[in-house]
Coordinates of N, CA and C in Angstrom, one line a residue:
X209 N -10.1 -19.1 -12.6 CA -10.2 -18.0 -13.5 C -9.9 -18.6 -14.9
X210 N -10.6 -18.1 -15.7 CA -10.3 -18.6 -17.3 C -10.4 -17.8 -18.1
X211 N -9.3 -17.7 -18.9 CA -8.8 -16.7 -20.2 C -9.0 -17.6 -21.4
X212 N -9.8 -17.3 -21.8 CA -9.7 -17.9 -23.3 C -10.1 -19.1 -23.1
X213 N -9.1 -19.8 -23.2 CA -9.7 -21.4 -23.4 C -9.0 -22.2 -21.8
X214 N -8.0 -21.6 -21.7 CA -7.3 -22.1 -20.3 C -7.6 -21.6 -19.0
X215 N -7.3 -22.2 -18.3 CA -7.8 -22.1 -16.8 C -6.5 -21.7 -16.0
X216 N -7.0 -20.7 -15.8 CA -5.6 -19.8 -15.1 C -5.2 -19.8 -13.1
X217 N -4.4 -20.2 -12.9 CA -4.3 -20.9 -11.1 C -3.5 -19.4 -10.7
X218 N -4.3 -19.0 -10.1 CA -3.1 -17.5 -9.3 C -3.3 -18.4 -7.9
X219 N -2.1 -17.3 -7.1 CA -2.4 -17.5 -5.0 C -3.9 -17.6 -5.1
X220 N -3.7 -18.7 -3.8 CA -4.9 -19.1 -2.9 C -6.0 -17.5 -2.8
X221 N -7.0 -17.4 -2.9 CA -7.2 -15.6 -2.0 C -7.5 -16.2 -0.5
X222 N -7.2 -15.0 -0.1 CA -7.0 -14.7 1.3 C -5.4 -15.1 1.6
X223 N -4.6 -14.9 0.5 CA -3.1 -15.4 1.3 C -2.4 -14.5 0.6
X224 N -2.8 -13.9 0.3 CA -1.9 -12.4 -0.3 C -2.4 -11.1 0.7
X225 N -1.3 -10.1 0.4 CA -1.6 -8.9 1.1 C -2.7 -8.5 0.6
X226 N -3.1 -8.1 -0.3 CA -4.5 -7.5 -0.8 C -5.7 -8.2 -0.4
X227 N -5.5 -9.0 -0.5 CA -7.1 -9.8 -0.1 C -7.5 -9.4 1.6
X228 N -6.5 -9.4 1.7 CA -6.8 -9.1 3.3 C -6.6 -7.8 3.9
X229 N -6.9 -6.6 2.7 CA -7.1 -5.0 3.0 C -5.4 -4.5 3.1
X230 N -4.7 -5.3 2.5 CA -3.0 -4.1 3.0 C -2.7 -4.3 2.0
X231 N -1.4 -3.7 2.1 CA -0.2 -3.3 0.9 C 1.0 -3.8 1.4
X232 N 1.7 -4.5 0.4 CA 2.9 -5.0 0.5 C 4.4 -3.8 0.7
X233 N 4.5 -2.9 2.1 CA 5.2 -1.8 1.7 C 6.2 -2.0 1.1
X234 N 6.8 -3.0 1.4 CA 8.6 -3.2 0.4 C 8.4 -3.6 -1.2
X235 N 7.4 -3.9 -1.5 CA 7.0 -4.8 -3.1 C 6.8 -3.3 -4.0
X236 N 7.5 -2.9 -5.0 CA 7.4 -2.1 -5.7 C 6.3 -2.6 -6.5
X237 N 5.4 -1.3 -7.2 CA 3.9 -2.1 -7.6 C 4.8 -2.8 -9.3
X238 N 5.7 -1.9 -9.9 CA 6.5 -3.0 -11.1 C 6.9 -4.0 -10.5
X239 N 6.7 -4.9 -9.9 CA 6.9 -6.3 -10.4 C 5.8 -7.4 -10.3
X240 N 6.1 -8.6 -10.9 CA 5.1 -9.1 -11.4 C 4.7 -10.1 -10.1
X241 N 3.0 -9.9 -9.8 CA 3.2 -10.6 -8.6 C 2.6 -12.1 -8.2
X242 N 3.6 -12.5 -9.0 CA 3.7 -14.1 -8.9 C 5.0 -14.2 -8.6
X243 N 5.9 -14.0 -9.9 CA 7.4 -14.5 -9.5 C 8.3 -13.3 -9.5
X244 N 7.7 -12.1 -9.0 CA 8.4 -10.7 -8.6 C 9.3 -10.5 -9.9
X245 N 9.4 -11.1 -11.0 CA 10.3 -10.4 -12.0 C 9.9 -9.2 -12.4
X246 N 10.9 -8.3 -12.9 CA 10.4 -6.5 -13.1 C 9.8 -6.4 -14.8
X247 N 10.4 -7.1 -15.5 CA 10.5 -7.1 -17.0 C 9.2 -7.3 -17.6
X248 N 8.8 -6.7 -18.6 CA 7.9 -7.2 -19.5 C 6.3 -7.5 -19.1
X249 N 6.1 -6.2 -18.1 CA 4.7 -7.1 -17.1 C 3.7 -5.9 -18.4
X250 N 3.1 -7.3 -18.6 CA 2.0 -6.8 -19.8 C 0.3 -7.2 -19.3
X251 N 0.5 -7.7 -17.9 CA -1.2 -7.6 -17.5 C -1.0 -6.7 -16.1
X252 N -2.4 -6.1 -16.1 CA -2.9 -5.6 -15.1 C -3.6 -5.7 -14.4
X253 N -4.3 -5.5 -13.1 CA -5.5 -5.7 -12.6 C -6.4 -4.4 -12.5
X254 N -7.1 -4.3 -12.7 CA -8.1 -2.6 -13.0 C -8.2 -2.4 -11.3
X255 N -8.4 -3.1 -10.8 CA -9.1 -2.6 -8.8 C -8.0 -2.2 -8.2
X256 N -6.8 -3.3 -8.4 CA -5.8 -3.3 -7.2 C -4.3 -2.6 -7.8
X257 N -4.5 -2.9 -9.2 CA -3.0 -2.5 -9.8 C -1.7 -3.0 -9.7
X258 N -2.0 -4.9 -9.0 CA -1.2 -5.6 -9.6 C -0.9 -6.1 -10.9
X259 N 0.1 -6.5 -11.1 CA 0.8 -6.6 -12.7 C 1.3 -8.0 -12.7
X260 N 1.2 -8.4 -13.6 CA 1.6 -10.0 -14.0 C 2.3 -10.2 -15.1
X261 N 2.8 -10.9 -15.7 CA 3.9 -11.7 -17.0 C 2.5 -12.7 -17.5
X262 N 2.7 -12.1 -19.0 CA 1.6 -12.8 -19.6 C 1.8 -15.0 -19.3
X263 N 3.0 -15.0 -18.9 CA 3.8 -16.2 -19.1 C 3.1 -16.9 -17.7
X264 N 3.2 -15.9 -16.8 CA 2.8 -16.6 -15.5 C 1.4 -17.0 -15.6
X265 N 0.5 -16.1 -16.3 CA -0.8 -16.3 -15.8 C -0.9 -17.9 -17.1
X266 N -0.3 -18.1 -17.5 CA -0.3 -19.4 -18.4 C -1.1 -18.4 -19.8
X267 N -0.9 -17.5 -20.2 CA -1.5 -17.2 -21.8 C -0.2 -17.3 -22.6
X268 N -0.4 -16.9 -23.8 CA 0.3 -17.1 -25.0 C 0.9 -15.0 -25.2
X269 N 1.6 -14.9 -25.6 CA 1.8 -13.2 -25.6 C 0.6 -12.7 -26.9
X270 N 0.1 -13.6 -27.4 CA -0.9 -12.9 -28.3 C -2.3 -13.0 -27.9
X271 N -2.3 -13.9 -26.8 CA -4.0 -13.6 -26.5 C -4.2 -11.9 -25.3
X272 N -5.3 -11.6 -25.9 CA -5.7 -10.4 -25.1 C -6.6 -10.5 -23.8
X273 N -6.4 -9.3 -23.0 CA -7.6 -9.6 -22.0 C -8.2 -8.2 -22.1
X274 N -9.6 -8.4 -21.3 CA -10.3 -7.1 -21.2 C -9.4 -6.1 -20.5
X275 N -9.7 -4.6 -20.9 CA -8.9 -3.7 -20.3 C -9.4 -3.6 -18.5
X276 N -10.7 -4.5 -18.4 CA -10.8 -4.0 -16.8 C -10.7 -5.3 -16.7
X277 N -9.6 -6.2 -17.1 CA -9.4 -7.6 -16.0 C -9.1 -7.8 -14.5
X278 N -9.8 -8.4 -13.7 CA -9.7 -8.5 -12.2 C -8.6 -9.8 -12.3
X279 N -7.5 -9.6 -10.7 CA -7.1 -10.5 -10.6 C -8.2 -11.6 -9.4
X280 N -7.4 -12.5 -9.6 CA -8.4 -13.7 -7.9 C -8.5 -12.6 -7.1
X281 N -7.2 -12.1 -6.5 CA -7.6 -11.8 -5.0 C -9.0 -11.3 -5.4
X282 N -8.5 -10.1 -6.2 CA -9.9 -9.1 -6.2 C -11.3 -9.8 -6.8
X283 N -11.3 -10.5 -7.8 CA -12.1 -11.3 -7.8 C -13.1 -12.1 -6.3
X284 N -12.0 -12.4 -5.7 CA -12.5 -13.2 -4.1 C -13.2 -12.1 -3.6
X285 N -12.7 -11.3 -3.1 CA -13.0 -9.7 -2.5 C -14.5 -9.6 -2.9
X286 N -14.7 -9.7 -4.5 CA -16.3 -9.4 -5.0 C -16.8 -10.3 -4.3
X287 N -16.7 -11.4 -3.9 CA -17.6 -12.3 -3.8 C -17.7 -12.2 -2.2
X288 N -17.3 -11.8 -1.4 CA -17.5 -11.4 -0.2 C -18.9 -11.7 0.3
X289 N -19.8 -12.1 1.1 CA -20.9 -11.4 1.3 C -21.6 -12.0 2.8
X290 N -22.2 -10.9 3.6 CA -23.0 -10.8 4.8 C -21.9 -10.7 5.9
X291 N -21.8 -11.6 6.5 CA -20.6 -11.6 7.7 C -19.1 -11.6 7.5
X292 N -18.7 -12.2 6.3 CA -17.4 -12.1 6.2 C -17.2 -10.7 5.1
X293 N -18.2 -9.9 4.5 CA -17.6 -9.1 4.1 C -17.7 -7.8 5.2
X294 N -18.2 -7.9 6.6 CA -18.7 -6.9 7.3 C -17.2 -7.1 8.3
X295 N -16.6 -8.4 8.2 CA -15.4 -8.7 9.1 C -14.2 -7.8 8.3
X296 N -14.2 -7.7 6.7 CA -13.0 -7.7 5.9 C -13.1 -6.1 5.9
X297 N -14.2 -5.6 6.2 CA -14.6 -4.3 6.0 C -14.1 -3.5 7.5
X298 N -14.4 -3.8 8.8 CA -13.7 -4.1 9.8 C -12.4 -3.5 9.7
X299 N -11.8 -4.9 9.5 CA -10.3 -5.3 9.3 C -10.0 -3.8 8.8
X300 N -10.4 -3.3 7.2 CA -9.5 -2.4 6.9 C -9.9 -1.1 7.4
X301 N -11.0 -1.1 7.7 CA -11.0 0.6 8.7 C -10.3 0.6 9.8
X302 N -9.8 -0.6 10.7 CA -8.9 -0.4 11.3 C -7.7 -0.5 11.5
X303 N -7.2 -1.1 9.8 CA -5.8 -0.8 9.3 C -5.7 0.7 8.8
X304 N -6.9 0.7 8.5 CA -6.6 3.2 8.0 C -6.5 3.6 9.5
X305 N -7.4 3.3 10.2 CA -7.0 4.2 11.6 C -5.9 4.0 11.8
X306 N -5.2 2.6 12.4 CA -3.5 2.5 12.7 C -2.7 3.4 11.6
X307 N -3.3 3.5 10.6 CA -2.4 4.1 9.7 C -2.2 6.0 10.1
X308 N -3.6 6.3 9.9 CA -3.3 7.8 10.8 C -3.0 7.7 11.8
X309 N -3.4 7.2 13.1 CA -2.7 7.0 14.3 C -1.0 7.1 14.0
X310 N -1.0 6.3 13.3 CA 1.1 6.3 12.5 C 1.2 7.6 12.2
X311 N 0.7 8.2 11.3 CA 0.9 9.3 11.0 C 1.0 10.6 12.1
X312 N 0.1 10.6 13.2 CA -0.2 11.6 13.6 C 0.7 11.3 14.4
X313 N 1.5 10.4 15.1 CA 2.5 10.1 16.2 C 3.6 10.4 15.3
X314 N 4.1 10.3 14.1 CA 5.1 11.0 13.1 C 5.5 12.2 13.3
X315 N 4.0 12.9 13.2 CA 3.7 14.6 13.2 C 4.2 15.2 14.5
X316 N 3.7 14.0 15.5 CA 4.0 15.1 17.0 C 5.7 14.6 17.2
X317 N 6.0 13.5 17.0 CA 7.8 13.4 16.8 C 8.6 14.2 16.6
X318 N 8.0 14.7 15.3 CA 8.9 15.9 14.4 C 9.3 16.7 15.2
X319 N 7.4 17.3 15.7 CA 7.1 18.9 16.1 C 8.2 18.5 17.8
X320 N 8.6 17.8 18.1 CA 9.4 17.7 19.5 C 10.7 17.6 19.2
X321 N 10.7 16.9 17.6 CA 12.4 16.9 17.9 C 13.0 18.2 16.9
X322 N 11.8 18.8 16.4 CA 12.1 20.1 16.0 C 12.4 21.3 18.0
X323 N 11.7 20.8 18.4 CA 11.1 22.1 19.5 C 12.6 21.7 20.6
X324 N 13.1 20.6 20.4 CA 14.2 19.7 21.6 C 15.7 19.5 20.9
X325 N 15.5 20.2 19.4 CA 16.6 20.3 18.7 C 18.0 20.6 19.4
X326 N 18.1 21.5 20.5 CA 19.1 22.1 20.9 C 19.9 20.8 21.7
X327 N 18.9 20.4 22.3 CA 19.7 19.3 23.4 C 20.2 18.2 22.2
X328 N 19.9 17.9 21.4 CA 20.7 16.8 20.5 C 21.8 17.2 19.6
X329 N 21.8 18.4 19.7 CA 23.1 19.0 19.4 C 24.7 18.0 20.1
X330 N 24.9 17.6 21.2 CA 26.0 17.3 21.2 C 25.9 15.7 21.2
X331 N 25.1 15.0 20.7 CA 24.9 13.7 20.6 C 24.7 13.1 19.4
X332 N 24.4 14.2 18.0 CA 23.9 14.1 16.7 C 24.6 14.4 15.9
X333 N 25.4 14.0 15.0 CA 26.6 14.7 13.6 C 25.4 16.0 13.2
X334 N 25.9 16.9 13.2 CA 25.5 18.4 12.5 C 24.4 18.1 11.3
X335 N 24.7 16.9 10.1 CA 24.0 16.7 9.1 C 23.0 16.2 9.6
X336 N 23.1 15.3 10.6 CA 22.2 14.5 10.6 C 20.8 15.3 11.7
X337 N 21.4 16.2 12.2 CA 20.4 16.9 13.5 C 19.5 17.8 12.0
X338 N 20.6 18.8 11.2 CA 19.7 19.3 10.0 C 19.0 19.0 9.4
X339 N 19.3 17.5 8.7 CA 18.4 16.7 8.1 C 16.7 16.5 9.3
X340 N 17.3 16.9 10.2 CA 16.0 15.9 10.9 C 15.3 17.4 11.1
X341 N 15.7 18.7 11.1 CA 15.1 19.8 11.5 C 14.4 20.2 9.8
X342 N 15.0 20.0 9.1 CA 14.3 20.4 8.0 C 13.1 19.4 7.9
X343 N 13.3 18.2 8.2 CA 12.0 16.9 7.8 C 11.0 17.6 8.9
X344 N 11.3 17.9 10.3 CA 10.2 18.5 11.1 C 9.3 19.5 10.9
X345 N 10.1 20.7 9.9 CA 10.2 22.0 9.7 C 8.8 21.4 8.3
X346 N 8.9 20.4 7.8 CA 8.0 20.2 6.7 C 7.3 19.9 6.7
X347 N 6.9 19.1 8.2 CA 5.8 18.3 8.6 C 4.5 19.4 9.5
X348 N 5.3 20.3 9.9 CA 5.1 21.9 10.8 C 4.2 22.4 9.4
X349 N 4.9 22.4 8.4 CA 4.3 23.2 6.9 C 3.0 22.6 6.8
X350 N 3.2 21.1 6.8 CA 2.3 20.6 6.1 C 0.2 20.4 7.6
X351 N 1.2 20.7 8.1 CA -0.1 21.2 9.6 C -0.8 22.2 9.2
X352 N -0.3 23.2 8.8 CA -0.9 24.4 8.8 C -2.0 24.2 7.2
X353 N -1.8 23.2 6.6 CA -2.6 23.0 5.0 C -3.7 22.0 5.6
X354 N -3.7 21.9 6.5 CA -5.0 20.8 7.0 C -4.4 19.1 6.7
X355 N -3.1 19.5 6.9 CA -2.7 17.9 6.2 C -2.8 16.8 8.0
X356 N -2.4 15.8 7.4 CA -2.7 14.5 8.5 C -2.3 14.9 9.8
X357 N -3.1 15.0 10.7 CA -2.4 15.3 12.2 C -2.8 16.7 12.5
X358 N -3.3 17.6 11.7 CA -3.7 18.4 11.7 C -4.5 19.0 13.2
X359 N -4.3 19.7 13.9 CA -5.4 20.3 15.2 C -6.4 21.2 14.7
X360 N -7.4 20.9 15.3 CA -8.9 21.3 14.7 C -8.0 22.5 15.0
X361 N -9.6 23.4 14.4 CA -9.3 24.9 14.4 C -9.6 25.8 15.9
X362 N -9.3 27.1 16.4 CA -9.7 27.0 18.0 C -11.0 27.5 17.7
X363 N -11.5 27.0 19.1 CA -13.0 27.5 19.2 C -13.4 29.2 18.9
X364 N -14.9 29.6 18.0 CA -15.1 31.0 18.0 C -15.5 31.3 19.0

């Protein structure tokens, strides 16, 4: 990659989470993802909305980049093509399915340990059975709006 006059070295692609269709769940997207510092991150990436330290990518604080700068990963990603972008394409439709699948096995948790509340009464501190009846009680809410996990409608 090259800015200006220098030749800028990010990760390998394919060795980051992004390149390979996920998300880093513990990495808050503020920090800079080279050397995770939180401070001062003045680049972005337009696709993926990682953020960098002008310092890491090797610029000067006064050189500029375009407002839609790609990093590598996503750069790599573009260049994808025939078999290996049909594998990478793959790959993340069935990290979204696992991901609903997660979701919907969340939803029916709730709705049981909402419906089985009673029996955990003498095994659960009071706050803690509440807390978990109100989180159920929300996830019950959120069924009824068509949200994740949702049961078709019944037959007319």
């Amino acid at each position: 990659l090259v800015a200006g006059s220098r030749r800028i070295s990010l990760p390998r692609p394919g060795t980051c989470c992004h390149a390979r269709g996920l998300t880093a769940p513990a990495m808050p997207a503020a920090w800079c993802s080279i050397c995770r510092g939180e401070d001062d991150l003045e680049v972005r990436c337009s696709p993926c909305g990682r953020r960098f330290h002008k310092q890491c990518l090797g610029l000067s604080s006064q050189q500029a980049l375009p407002v839609d700068w790609r990093c590598e990963s996503c750069l790599a990603l573009e260049e994808l093509e025939g078999e290996e972008r049909e594998r990478h394409d793959a790959f993340v439709a069935s990290q979204k399915a696992l991901s609903a699948d997660g979701r919907a096995l969340a939803n029916r948790r709730s709705t049981t340990l909402l419906a089985k509340s009673a029996l955990l009464e003498p095994f659960v501190p009071a706050a803690k059975l509440e807390e978990v009846r109100r989180a159920a009680r929300g996830k019950e809410k959120g069924k009824g709006r068509g949200g994740a996990g949702a049961p078709p409608p019944p037959p007319a």
